[in-house]
């Protein structure tokens, strides 16, 4: 087996875009691993895959560790019963804090209320969920697992509190998958 191209997942699972309706659970990590804590999403997805029963993706129909922006979710999560998205957030909470946000019709309220989003991206996961919903492409349910970041400067590796939070987030991801 050859190595995957740079910037792609090393776990050989099908892409969610090829899933039939009722296509199971997709897991996606958003972030840039060259910006310290911004890489929390990909790190959590990789840890969850390693902890998953039977490895090789465990309960996930598709797994992606290399999404750089929430907009990349379009086409990835289409047809999924549940999409679990992991991303670093900035909300002012203690670094390493893990949060869980469900997106259903409530995402529309959050976006329209004009509240400050905890995303480190210009277009957040809630915005992309709303867009996908309007286009008829949203997963049946979506969950954002956020890990509060501390250091978003250039460089590799998570800060200590975010690394600890990433472990907790990986456990939460597997609990969500088991609950489906």
Coordinates of N, CA and C in Angstrom, one line a residue:
X1 N 0.8 -1.2 0.0 CA 0.0 0.0 0.0 C 0.9 1.2 0.0
X2 N 0.6 2.2 -0.9 CA 1.4 3.4 -1.0 C 0.9 4.4 0.0
X3 N 1.8 5.4 0.3 CA 1.4 6.4 1.2 C 0.4 7.4 0.5
X4 N -0.5 7.9 1.3 CA -1.5 8.8 0.7 C -0.8 10.2 0.4
X5 N -1.3 10.9 -0.6 CA -0.8 12.2 -0.9 C -0.8 13.1 0.3
X6 N 0.1 14.1 0.3 CA 0.2 15.0 1.4 C -1.1 15.7 1.6
X7 N -1.5 15.9 2.8 CA -2.8 16.6 3.1 C -4.0 15.7 3.1
X8 N -3.9 14.4 2.9 CA -5.0 13.6 2.9 C -5.0 12.6 4.1
X9 N -6.1 12.0 4.3 CA -6.2 11.0 5.4 C -5.4 9.8 5.1
X10 N -4.7 9.2 6.1 CA -4.0 8.0 6.0 C -4.9 6.8 6.2
X11 N -6.1 7.0 6.5 CA -7.0 5.9 6.8 C -7.9 5.6 5.6
X12 N -7.7 4.4 5.0 CA -8.4 4.2 3.7 C -9.9 3.8 3.8
X13 N -10.7 4.9 4.0 CA -12.2 4.7 4.1 C -12.8 5.4 3.0
X14 N -14.1 5.0 2.6 CA -14.7 5.7 1.5 C -15.1 7.1 1.9
X15 N -15.2 8.0 0.9 CA -15.6 9.4 1.1 C -17.1 9.4 1.4
X16 N -17.5 10.3 2.2 CA -19.0 10.4 2.6 C -19.8 10.8 1.4
X17 N -19.2 11.5 0.4 CA -20.0 11.9 -0.8 C -20.5 10.7 -1.5
X18 N -19.9 9.5 -1.3 CA -20.3 8.3 -2.0 C -21.2 7.5 -1.2
X19 N -21.7 8.0 0.0 CA -22.6 7.2 0.9 C -24.0 7.3 0.3
X20 N -24.7 6.2 0.4 CA -26.2 6.3 0.1 C -26.9 7.1 1.2
X21 N -28.1 7.5 0.9 CA -28.9 8.1 2.0 C -29.0 7.1 3.2
X22 N -28.9 7.7 4.3 CA -28.8 6.8 5.5 C -27.4 6.2 5.6
X23 N -26.4 7.1 5.3 CA -25.0 6.6 5.1 C -24.2 6.5 6.4
X24 N -24.8 6.4 7.5 CA -24.0 6.2 8.7 C -23.4 7.5 9.3
X25 N -22.3 7.3 9.9 CA -21.6 8.4 10.7 C -20.4 8.8 9.9
X26 N -20.2 10.1 9.7 CA -19.0 10.6 9.2 C -18.3 11.5 10.3
X27 N -17.0 11.4 10.3 CA -16.2 12.2 11.3 C -15.2 13.0 10.5
X28 N -15.1 14.3 10.9 CA -14.2 15.2 10.2 C -13.5 16.1 11.2
X29 N -12.2 16.3 11.0 CA -11.4 17.2 11.8 C -11.0 18.4 10.9
X30 N -11.3 19.6 11.4 CA -11.0 20.8 10.7 C -9.8 21.4 11.4
X31 N -8.8 21.9 10.7 CA -7.8 22.6 11.3 C -6.5 22.5 10.5
X32 N -5.5 23.4 10.9 CA -4.2 23.4 10.3 C -3.2 23.0 11.4
X33 N -2.6 21.9 11.2 CA -1.6 21.3 12.2 C -0.3 22.1 12.2
X34 N -0.2 23.1 11.3 CA 1.0 24.0 11.3 C 0.7 25.3 12.1
X35 N -0.4 25.4 12.8 CA -0.8 26.5 13.6 C -1.1 26.0 15.0
X36 N -0.2 25.3 15.6 CA -0.4 24.8 17.0 C -1.8 24.3 17.3
X37 N -2.5 25.0 18.2 CA -3.8 24.5 18.6 C -4.9 24.4 17.6
X38 N -4.7 25.1 16.5 CA -5.7 25.1 15.4 C -5.8 23.6 14.8
X39 N -4.7 22.8 15.0 CA -4.7 21.5 14.6 C -5.4 20.5 15.5
X40 N -6.1 21.0 16.5 CA -6.8 20.1 17.4 C -7.8 19.1 16.7
X41 N -8.5 19.6 15.7 CA -9.5 18.8 15.0 C -8.9 17.6 14.4
X42 N -7.9 17.7 13.5 CA -7.3 16.5 12.9 C -6.7 15.6 14.0
X43 N -6.1 16.1 15.1 CA -5.5 15.3 16.1 C -6.6 14.5 16.8
X44 N -7.7 15.1 17.1 CA -8.8 14.4 17.8 C -9.3 13.2 16.9
X45 N -9.5 13.5 15.6 CA -10.0 12.5 14.7 C -9.0 11.3 14.6
X46 N -7.7 11.6 14.5 CA -6.7 10.5 14.5 C -6.8 9.7 15.8
X47 N -6.9 10.4 16.9 CA -7.0 9.6 18.2 C -8.2 8.8 18.3
X48 N -9.3 9.3 17.9 CA -10.6 8.6 17.9 C -10.5 7.4 17.0
X49 N -9.9 7.5 15.9 CA -9.7 6.3 15.0 C -8.8 5.3 15.6
X50 N -7.8 5.7 16.3 CA -6.9 4.7 17.0 C -7.6 4.0 18.2
X51 N -8.5 4.7 18.8 CA -9.2 4.2 20.0 C -10.5 3.4 19.6
X52 N -10.9 3.5 18.3 CA -12.2 2.9 17.9 C -12.0 1.4 17.9
X53 N -13.1 0.7 18.3 CA -13.1 -0.7 18.3 C -12.8 -1.3 16.9
X54 N -11.8 -2.2 16.8 CA -11.5 -2.7 15.5 C -10.6 -1.8 14.6
X55 N -10.3 -0.6 15.1 CA -9.5 0.4 14.4 C -10.0 0.6 13.0
X56 N -9.2 0.9 12.0 CA -9.6 1.2 10.6 C -10.9 2.0 10.5
X57 N -11.1 2.9 11.4 CA -12.2 3.8 11.3 C -13.3 3.4 12.3
X58 N -13.3 2.2 12.8 CA -14.3 1.8 13.8 C -15.7 2.0 13.3
X59 N -16.6 2.8 14.0 CA -18.0 2.9 13.6 C -18.2 3.9 12.5
X60 N -17.2 4.5 12.0 CA -17.4 5.6 11.0 C -17.4 5.1 9.6
X61 N -18.4 5.6 8.9 CA -18.5 5.2 7.4 C -17.4 6.0 6.6
X62 N -17.0 7.1 7.1 CA -16.0 7.9 6.5 C -15.3 8.8 7.5
X63 N -14.0 9.0 7.3 CA -13.2 9.7 8.2 C -12.3 10.7 7.5
X64 N -12.2 11.9 7.9 CA -11.3 12.9 7.2 C -10.6 13.7 8.3
X65 N -9.3 13.7 8.1 CA -8.5 14.5 9.1 C -7.8 15.8 8.5
X66 N -8.1 16.0 7.2 CA -7.4 17.1 6.6 C -8.2 18.3 6.0
X67 N -9.4 18.5 6.6 CA -10.2 19.6 6.1 C -9.6 20.9 6.7
X68 N -9.4 21.9 5.9 CA -8.8 23.2 6.4 C -9.8 24.2 6.7
X69 N -11.0 24.1 6.1 CA -12.1 25.1 6.4 C -13.4 24.4 6.5
X70 N -14.3 24.9 7.3 CA -15.7 24.3 7.4 C -16.4 24.1 6.1
X71 N -16.2 25.0 5.1 CA -16.8 24.9 3.8 C -16.4 23.6 3.1
X72 N -15.3 23.0 3.5 CA -14.9 21.7 2.9 C -15.9 20.6 3.3
X73 N -16.7 20.9 4.3 CA -17.7 19.8 4.7 C -18.7 19.6 3.6
X74 N -19.0 20.6 2.8 CA -20.0 20.4 1.7 C -19.5 19.3 0.8
X75 N -20.3 18.4 0.5 CA -20.0 17.2 -0.4 C -19.3 16.1 0.4
X76 N -18.8 16.4 1.6 CA -18.2 15.4 2.5 C -19.3 14.7 3.3
X77 N -20.2 15.5 3.9 CA -21.1 14.9 4.9 C -22.5 14.6 4.3
X78 N -22.7 14.9 3.0 CA -23.9 14.6 2.3 C -24.4 13.2 2.5
X79 N -25.6 13.0 2.9 CA -26.2 11.6 3.0 C -25.9 10.9 4.3
X80 N -25.2 11.6 5.2 CA -24.9 11.0 6.5 C -26.1 11.0 7.5
X81 N -26.2 10.0 8.3 CA -27.1 10.1 9.4 C -26.6 11.0 10.5
X82 N -25.3 11.0 10.7 CA -24.7 11.9 11.7 C -23.4 12.3 11.2
X83 N -23.1 13.6 11.3 CA -21.8 14.1 11.0 C -21.2 14.7 12.3
X84 N -20.1 14.2 12.7 CA -19.4 14.7 13.9 C -18.2 15.5 13.4
X85 N -18.1 16.8 13.7 CA -17.1 17.7 13.2 C -16.3 18.1 14.5
X86 N -15.0 18.0 14.4 CA -14.1 18.4 15.5 C -13.3 19.6 15.0
X87 N -13.3 20.7 15.8 CA -12.5 21.9 15.5 C -12.0 22.6 16.7
X88 N -11.0 23.4 16.6 CA -10.5 24.2 17.7 C -11.5 25.4 17.7
X89 N -11.8 25.9 18.9 CA -12.6 27.1 19.0 C -12.0 28.1 19.9
X90 N -12.5 29.4 19.8 CA -12.1 30.5 20.7 C -13.3 31.1 21.2
X91 N -13.7 30.8 22.4 CA -14.9 31.3 23.1 C -14.6 32.1 24.3
X92 N -13.3 32.0 24.8 CA -12.9 32.7 26.0 C -12.9 31.7 27.2
X93 N -13.3 30.4 26.9 CA -13.2 29.4 28.0 C -11.8 29.0 28.3
X94 N -11.6 28.2 29.3 CA -10.3 27.8 29.7 C -9.7 26.9 28.6
X95 N -8.5 27.1 28.1 CA -7.9 26.3 27.1 C -8.0 24.8 27.4
X96 N -8.4 24.0 26.4 CA -8.6 22.6 26.6 C -10.0 22.2 26.9
X97 N -10.9 23.2 27.2 CA -12.3 22.9 27.5 C -12.9 22.2 26.2
X98 N -13.7 21.2 26.4 CA -14.3 20.5 25.3 C -15.8 20.8 25.4
X99 N -16.4 21.2 24.2 CA -17.8 21.6 24.2 C -18.5 20.7 23.1
X100 N -19.8 20.6 23.2 CA -20.6 19.9 22.3 C -21.7 20.7 21.8
X101 N -21.9 21.0 20.6 CA -23.0 21.8 20.0 C -23.7 20.9 18.9
X102 N -25.0 20.8 19.1 CA -25.8 20.0 18.1 C -26.3 21.0 17.1
X103 N -26.3 20.7 15.8 CA -26.9 21.5 14.8 C -28.1 20.8 14.2
X104 N -29.2 21.4 14.4 CA -30.4 21.0 13.7 C -31.1 22.3 13.3
X105 N -32.3 22.6 13.5 CA -32.9 23.9 13.2 C -32.3 25.0 14.1
X106 N -31.8 24.6 15.3 CA -31.2 25.6 16.2 C -30.0 26.3 15.6
X107 N -29.3 25.7 14.6 CA -28.2 26.3 14.0 C -28.7 27.6 13.2
X108 N -29.9 27.5 12.7 CA -30.4 28.6 11.9 C -30.6 29.8 12.9
X109 N -31.1 29.5 14.1 CA -31.3 30.6 15.1 C -30.0 31.2 15.5
X110 N -29.0 30.3 15.8 CA -27.7 30.8 16.2 C -27.1 31.8 15.2
X111 N -27.2 31.4 13.9 CA -26.6 32.2 12.8 C -27.3 33.5 12.7
X112 N -28.7 33.5 12.7 CA -29.4 34.7 12.5 C -29.4 35.7 13.7
X113 N -29.1 35.1 14.9 CA -29.0 36.0 16.1 C -27.8 36.9 16.0
X114 N -26.9 36.6 15.1 CA -25.7 37.5 15.0 C -24.7 37.4 16.2
X115 N -24.8 36.3 16.9 CA -23.9 36.1 18.0 C -22.5 35.8 17.5
X116 N -21.5 36.2 18.3 CA -20.1 35.9 18.0 C -19.9 34.4 18.0
X117 N -19.4 33.9 16.9 CA -19.2 32.5 16.8 C -17.8 32.1 17.4
X118 N -17.7 31.0 18.0 CA -16.4 30.6 18.5 C -15.5 30.0 17.5
X119 N -15.8 30.0 16.2 CA -15.0 29.5 15.2 C -13.7 30.3 15.0
X120 N -12.6 29.6 14.6 CA -11.4 30.4 14.2 C -11.4 30.6 12.7
X121 N -12.5 30.3 12.0 CA -12.6 30.5 10.6 C -13.6 31.6 10.3
X122 N -13.5 32.2 9.1 CA -14.4 33.2 8.7 C -15.8 32.7 8.6
X123 N -16.0 31.5 8.1 CA -17.3 30.9 7.9 C -17.2 29.7 8.8
X124 N -18.1 29.7 9.8 CA -18.1 28.6 10.8 C -18.9 27.4 10.4
X125 N -18.8 26.4 11.3 CA -19.5 25.1 11.0 C -21.0 25.4 11.0
X126 N -21.5 26.2 11.9 CA -23.0 26.5 11.9 C -23.4 27.2 10.6
X127 N -22.6 28.1 10.0 CA -22.9 28.7 8.8 C -23.0 27.7 7.6
X128 N -22.0 26.8 7.6 CA -22.0 25.7 6.6 C -23.1 24.8 6.7
X129 N -23.5 24.5 8.0 CA -24.7 23.6 8.2 C -25.9 24.3 7.6
X130 N -26.1 25.6 7.9 CA -27.2 26.3 7.4 C -27.2 26.3 5.9
X131 N -26.1 26.5 5.3 CA -26.0 26.5 3.8 C -26.4 25.1 3.3
X132 N -25.8 24.1 3.9 CA -26.1 22.7 3.4 C -27.6 22.4 3.6
X133 N -28.2 22.9 4.7 CA -29.6 22.7 5.0 C -30.4 23.4 3.9
X134 N -30.1 24.6 3.5 CA -30.8 25.3 2.4 C -30.7 24.6 1.1
X135 N -29.5 24.0 0.8 CA -29.3 23.3 -0.4 C -29.8 21.8 -0.4
X136 N -30.3 21.4 0.7 CA -30.8 20.0 0.9 C -29.7 19.0 1.0
X137 N -28.5 19.4 1.4 CA -27.4 18.6 1.5 C -26.9 18.3 2.9
X138 N -27.6 18.8 3.9 CA -27.1 18.7 5.3 C -27.3 17.2 5.8
X139 N -26.4 16.8 6.6 CA -26.6 15.5 7.3 C -27.9 15.6 8.1
X140 N -28.4 14.4 8.4 CA -29.6 14.4 9.3 C -29.4 15.1 10.6
X141 N -28.3 14.8 11.2 CA -27.8 15.5 12.4 C -26.4 15.8 12.3
X142 N -26.0 16.9 13.0 CA -24.5 17.2 13.0 C -24.2 17.7 14.4
X143 N -23.0 17.3 14.9 CA -22.5 17.7 16.2 C -21.1 18.3 16.0
X144 N -20.9 19.4 16.6 CA -19.6 20.1 16.6 C -18.9 19.8 18.0
X145 N -17.8 19.1 18.0 CA -17.0 18.9 19.2 C -15.9 20.0 19.1
X146 N -16.0 21.0 20.0 CA -15.0 22.0 20.0 C -14.0 21.8 21.1
X147 N -12.8 22.2 20.8 CA -11.7 22.1 21.8 C -11.2 23.6 21.9
X148 N -11.3 24.2 23.1 CA -10.9 25.5 23.3 C -9.3 25.6 23.1
X149 N -8.9 26.5 22.1 CA -7.5 26.6 21.8 C -6.9 27.7 22.7
X150 N -5.5 27.7 22.7 CA -4.8 28.7 23.4 C -3.8 29.4 22.5
X151 N -3.1 28.6 21.7 CA -2.0 29.1 20.9 C -2.2 28.8 19.4
X152 N -2.5 29.9 18.6 CA -2.8 29.7 17.2 C -1.7 30.3 16.3
X153 N -0.5 30.4 16.9 CA 0.6 30.9 16.1 C 1.2 29.8 15.2
X154 N 2.1 30.2 14.3 CA 2.7 29.2 13.5 C 3.6 28.2 14.2
X155 N 3.5 26.9 13.9 CA 4.3 25.9 14.5 C 3.5 24.7 14.7
X156 N 4.2 23.6 15.0 CA 3.6 22.3 15.2 C 3.4 22.0 16.6
X157 N 2.4 21.1 16.9 CA 2.1 20.6 18.2 C 1.1 21.4 19.0
X158 N 0.3 20.7 19.8 CA -0.7 21.3 20.6 C -0.1 21.8 21.9
X159 N -0.7 22.8 22.5 CA -0.3 23.3 23.8 C -0.7 22.2 24.8
X160 N -0.1 22.2 26.0 CA -0.4 21.1 26.9 C -1.9 21.0 27.3
X161 N -2.6 22.1 27.6 CA -4.0 22.0 28.0 C -4.9 21.5 26.8
X162 N -4.5 21.9 25.6 CA -5.3 21.5 24.4 C -5.0 20.0 24.1
X163 N -3.8 19.6 24.3 CA -3.5 18.2 24.1 C -4.3 17.3 25.0
X164 N -4.5 17.8 26.3 CA -5.3 17.0 27.3 C -6.7 17.1 26.8
X165 N -7.2 18.2 26.4 CA -8.6 18.3 25.9 C -8.9 17.5 24.7
X166 N -7.8 17.3 23.8 CA -8.0 16.5 22.6 C -8.3 15.0 23.0
X167 N -7.6 14.5 24.1 CA -7.9 13.2 24.5 C -9.4 13.0 25.0
X168 N -9.8 14.0 25.7 CA -11.2 14.0 26.2 C -12.2 14.1 25.0
X169 N -11.8 14.9 24.0 CA -12.7 15.1 22.9 C -12.8 13.8 22.1
X170 N -11.7 13.0 21.9 CA -11.7 11.8 21.2 C -12.6 10.8 21.9
X171 N -12.6 10.7 23.2 CA -13.5 9.9 24.0 C -15.0 10.3 23.7
X172 N -15.2 11.6 23.7 CA -16.6 12.1 23.5 C -17.0 11.7 22.1
X173 N -16.2 11.8 21.1 CA -16.5 11.4 19.7 C -17.0 9.9 19.6
X174 N -16.2 9.1 20.3 CA -16.6 7.7 20.3 C -17.9 7.4 21.1
X175 N -18.2 8.2 22.1 CA -19.4 8.0 22.9 C -20.6 8.5 22.0
X176 N -20.4 9.5 21.2 CA -21.5 10.0 20.3 C -21.8 9.0 19.2
X177 N -20.7 8.3 18.7 CA -20.9 7.3 17.7 C -21.6 6.1 18.2
X178 N -21.3 5.7 19.4 CA -21.9 4.5 20.0 C -23.4 4.8 20.3
X179 N -23.7 6.1 20.6 CA -25.1 6.4 21.0 C -26.1 6.4 19.8
X180 N -25.5 6.4 18.5 CA -26.4 6.5 17.4 C -27.2 5.2 17.2

